[in-house]
Tab-separated table of C-alpha atoms and ligand atoms in Angstrom:
chain	number	residue	atom	x	y	z
T	1	MET	CA	7.939	-27.961	-8.907
T	2	ILE	CA	5.578	-24.909	-8.620
T	3	GLY	CA	1.743	-25.514	-7.905
T	4	GLU	CA	-0.909	-24.381	-10.221
T	5	LYS	CA	-2.270	-21.799	-8.031
T	6	MET	CA	0.996	-20.636	-7.108
T	7	GLN	CA	2.045	-20.181	-10.789
T	8	GLU	CA	-0.979	-18.528	-11.852
T	9	ALA	CA	-0.550	-16.032	-8.900
T	10	LEU	CA	2.971	-15.180	-9.448
T	11	ASN	CA	2.208	-14.787	-13.375
T	12	LYS	CA	-0.367	-12.246	-12.240
T	13	GLN	CA	2.325	-10.423	-10.162
T	14	VAL	CA	4.623	-10.345	-13.006
T	15	GLU	CA	1.915	-8.294	-14.799
T	16	GLU	CA	1.489	-5.886	-11.759
T	17	GLU	CA	5.101	-5.050	-11.418
T	18	LEU	CA	5.443	-4.492	-15.357
T	19	TYR	CA	2.303	-1.972	-14.980
T	20	SER	CA	4.183	-0.539	-11.921
T	21	GLY	CA	6.909	0.285	-14.400
T	22	TYR	CA	4.558	1.582	-17.013
T	23	LEU	CA	2.780	3.495	-14.650
T	24	TYR	CA	6.151	5.244	-13.518
T	25	LEU	CA	7.539	5.544	-16.844
T	26	SER	CA	4.348	7.628	-17.662
T	27	MET	CA	4.903	9.545	-14.692
T	28	SER	CA	8.131	9.941	-15.881
T	29	ALA	CA	7.460	11.216	-19.407
T	30	HIS	CA	4.583	13.609	-17.942
T	31	PHE	CA	7.617	15.365	-15.746
T	32	SER	CA	9.746	15.473	-18.757
T	33	ASP	CA	6.927	17.166	-20.575
T	34	SER	CA	6.489	19.663	-17.595
T	35	GLY	CA	9.867	20.963	-17.133
T	36	LEU	CA	10.651	18.995	-14.066
T	37	PRO	CA	13.721	16.597	-15.374
T	38	GLY	CA	14.999	15.541	-11.735
T	39	PHE	CA	11.130	14.180	-11.186
T	40	ALA	CA	11.221	12.521	-14.560
T	41	ASN	CA	14.580	10.845	-13.629
T	42	TRP	CA	13.420	9.511	-10.464
T	43	MET	CA	10.455	8.013	-11.890
T	44	ARG	CA	12.455	6.538	-14.685
T	45	ILE	CA	14.746	4.928	-12.301
T	46	GLN	CA	11.733	3.960	-10.177
T	47	ALA	CA	10.527	2.415	-13.461
T	48	LYS	CA	13.708	0.362	-13.958
T	49	GLU	CA	13.322	-0.968	-10.261
T	50	GLU	CA	9.860	-2.344	-10.984
T	51	GLN	CA	11.041	-4.018	-14.146
T	52	MET	CA	13.501	-5.832	-12.055
T	53	HIS	CA	10.754	-6.928	-9.428
T	54	ALA	CA	9.072	-8.208	-12.469
T	55	MET	CA	12.083	-10.302	-13.633
T	56	LYS	CA	12.587	-11.635	-9.981
T	57	LEU	CA	9.179	-13.171	-10.153
T	58	TYR	CA	9.994	-14.313	-13.899
T	59	ASP	CA	13.203	-15.963	-12.966
T	60	TYR	CA	11.687	-17.534	-9.902
T	61	ILE	CA	8.712	-19.272	-11.786
T	62	ASN	CA	11.263	-20.614	-14.262
T	63	GLU	CA	13.558	-21.524	-11.389
T	64	ARG	CA	10.851	-23.791	-9.673
T	65	GLY	CA	9.962	-25.356	-13.085
T	66	GLY	CA	6.933	-23.212	-13.801
T	67	LYS	CA	5.957	-21.713	-16.868
T	68	VAL	CA	5.932	-17.685	-17.553
T	69	THR	CA	2.821	-16.650	-19.393
T	70	LEU	CA	2.735	-12.895	-20.050
T	71	LEU	CA	-0.410	-10.987	-19.493
T	72	ALA	CA	-1.890	-7.866	-21.212
T	73	ILE	CA	-0.333	-4.611	-19.441
T	74	LYS	CA	-3.051	-2.100	-19.390
T	75	GLN	CA	-2.298	1.567	-20.273
T	76	PRO	CA	-1.437	3.931	-17.546
T	77	PRO	CA	-2.833	7.624	-17.139
T	78	ALA	CA	-0.688	10.077	-19.069
T	79	GLU	CA	-1.324	13.328	-17.068
T	80	TRP	CA	-1.613	14.484	-13.470
T	81	PRO	CA	-2.712	17.757	-12.381
T	82	THR	CA	0.053	18.318	-10.045
T	83	PRO	CA	3.529	16.674	-9.083
T	84	LEU	CA	2.001	15.947	-5.791
T	85	LYS	CA	-1.196	14.101	-6.983
T	86	ALA	CA	1.281	11.974	-9.331
T	87	PHE	CA	3.237	11.347	-6.110
T	88	GLU	CA	0.037	10.517	-4.103
T	89	ASP	CA	-1.033	8.291	-6.713
T	90	ALA	CA	2.465	6.641	-6.536
T	91	LEU	CA	1.958	6.029	-2.942
T	92	GLY	CA	-1.634	4.673	-3.189
T	93	HIS	CA	-0.315	2.216	-6.007
T	94	GLU	CA	2.258	0.936	-3.837
T	95	ARG	CA	-0.225	0.242	-0.930
T	96	TYR	CA	-2.312	-1.644	-3.552
T	97	ILE	CA	1.009	-3.466	-4.521
T	98	THR	CA	1.463	-4.093	-0.717
T	99	GLY	CA	-1.791	-5.733	-0.442
T	100	LEU	CA	-1.104	-8.039	-3.387
T	101	ILE	CA	1.980	-9.287	-1.841
T	102	ASN	CA	0.375	-9.919	1.268
T	103	LYS	CA	-2.087	-12.248	-0.423
T	104	LEU	CA	0.686	-13.892	-2.314
T	105	MET	CA	2.100	-14.593	1.136
T	106	ASP	CA	-1.425	-15.767	2.494
T	107	LEU	CA	-1.260	-18.502	-0.667
T	108	ALA	CA	2.155	-19.715	0.355
T	109	ILE	CA	1.072	-20.399	3.683
T	110	ALA	CA	-2.294	-21.821	2.694
T	111	GLU	CA	-0.503	-24.148	0.119
T	112	LYS	CA	2.378	-25.054	2.540
T	113	ASP	CA	4.726	-23.813	-0.169
T	114	HIS	CA	8.056	-22.926	2.217
T	115	ALA	CA	10.242	-22.033	-0.790
T	116	ALA	CA	7.573	-19.261	-2.229
T	117	ASN	CA	7.372	-18.081	1.364
T	118	SER	CA	10.875	-17.720	1.732
T	119	PHE	CA	10.897	-15.990	-1.639
T	120	LEU	CA	8.010	-13.327	-1.039
T	121	GLN	CA	10.030	-12.500	2.109
T	122	TRP	CA	12.001	-9.981	-0.049
T	123	PHE	CA	8.977	-8.364	-1.469
T	124	ILE	CA	7.298	-8.075	1.797
T	125	GLU	CA	10.639	-5.989	3.313
T	126	GLU	CA	10.733	-4.279	-0.296
T	127	GLN	CA	7.084	-2.956	0.019
T	128	VAL	CA	7.680	-1.736	3.632
T	129	GLU	CA	10.775	0.670	1.691
T	130	GLU	CA	8.653	1.275	-1.137
T	131	GLU	CA	5.845	2.560	1.054
T	132	ALA	CA	8.371	4.723	3.034
T	133	THR	CA	10.165	6.291	0.240
T	134	ALA	CA	6.855	7.147	-1.397
T	135	THR	CA	5.319	8.644	1.791
T	136	GLU	CA	8.424	10.785	1.984
T	137	ASN	CA	7.766	12.102	-1.293
T	138	VAL	CA	4.325	13.149	-0.645
T	139	ASP	CA	5.447	14.804	2.699
T	140	LYS	CA	8.198	16.708	0.907
T	141	LEU	CA	5.884	17.972	-1.842
T	142	LYS	CA	3.295	19.190	0.825
T	143	MET	CA	5.958	20.914	2.522
T	144	VAL	CA	6.918	22.687	-0.470
T	145	GLY	CA	3.216	23.537	-1.294
T	146	GLY	CA	3.960	24.349	-4.929
T	147	ASP	CA	6.292	26.986	-4.120
T	148	GLY	CA	8.391	27.427	-7.224
T	149	ARG	CA	11.953	27.805	-5.393
T	150	GLY	CA	11.258	24.831	-3.186
T	151	MET	CA	10.113	22.617	-6.308
T	152	LEU	CA	13.477	23.757	-8.074
T	153	MET	CA	15.373	22.397	-5.187
T	154	LEU	CA	13.164	19.300	-4.745
T	155	ASP	CA	13.860	18.798	-8.837
T	156	ARG	CA	17.319	18.998	-8.068
T	157	GLU	CA	17.463	16.278	-5.241
T	158	MET	CA	15.001	14.035	-7.445
T	159	ALA	CA	17.850	14.371	-10.071
T	160	GLN	CA	20.482	12.818	-7.938
T	161	ARG	CA	18.690	9.306	-7.983
T	162	VAL	CA	20.773	6.766	-9.493
T	163	PHE	CA	19.630	2.922	-10.297
T	164	THR	CA	21.066	0.809	-7.823
T	165	PRO	CA	20.644	-2.794	-8.728
T	166	ARG	CA	20.862	-4.090	-5.239
T	167	ALA	CA	17.921	-2.187	-4.372
T	168	ALA	CA	15.991	-3.632	-7.052
T	169	GLY	CA	16.727	-7.213	-5.987
T	170	GLU	CA	19.711	-8.327	-7.994
N	201	OFO	FE1	6.743	-0.535	-6.092
N	201	OFO	O1	7.396	-2.230	-5.840
N	201	OFO	FE2	7.300	-3.537	-7.363
N	201	OFO	O2	5.418	-2.846	-7.754
């Protein structure tokens, strides 16, 4: 059985992950509207990954005999002045999520909840990857510096991304 505090914190994290998905889907819509279909594809897949993160938490709460309570998801921004700014925001968001996961782990340790501790390890590792990928994207965009040809090449590269359920924690 899951403790009250942990249940509440994990329910909040379900919302945070769904918001992550909402944010990246909004970036995808923005890129579709900006003539960057590859970037839109990349963000759409990222949004799908975030939904899987949310469902991984959702399933865990149920598995531990807890109760999932879905919270309101706020409206994400809809516009970004440049693709670089969008990816910088994505990196900032991932750092924020890492902070939340670390706090969840702190709670698992404080509550001596070994099962939650073990479960959360996956998210700790995932955040290392998420931040690394986001940093890589920011670096590439900085290198290209808005040059038309470079952007076209990057867009083609982003178009190659496919959804891999394993990476999403399935
Ligand atoms: Fe982007 O890792 Fe979940 O939120």
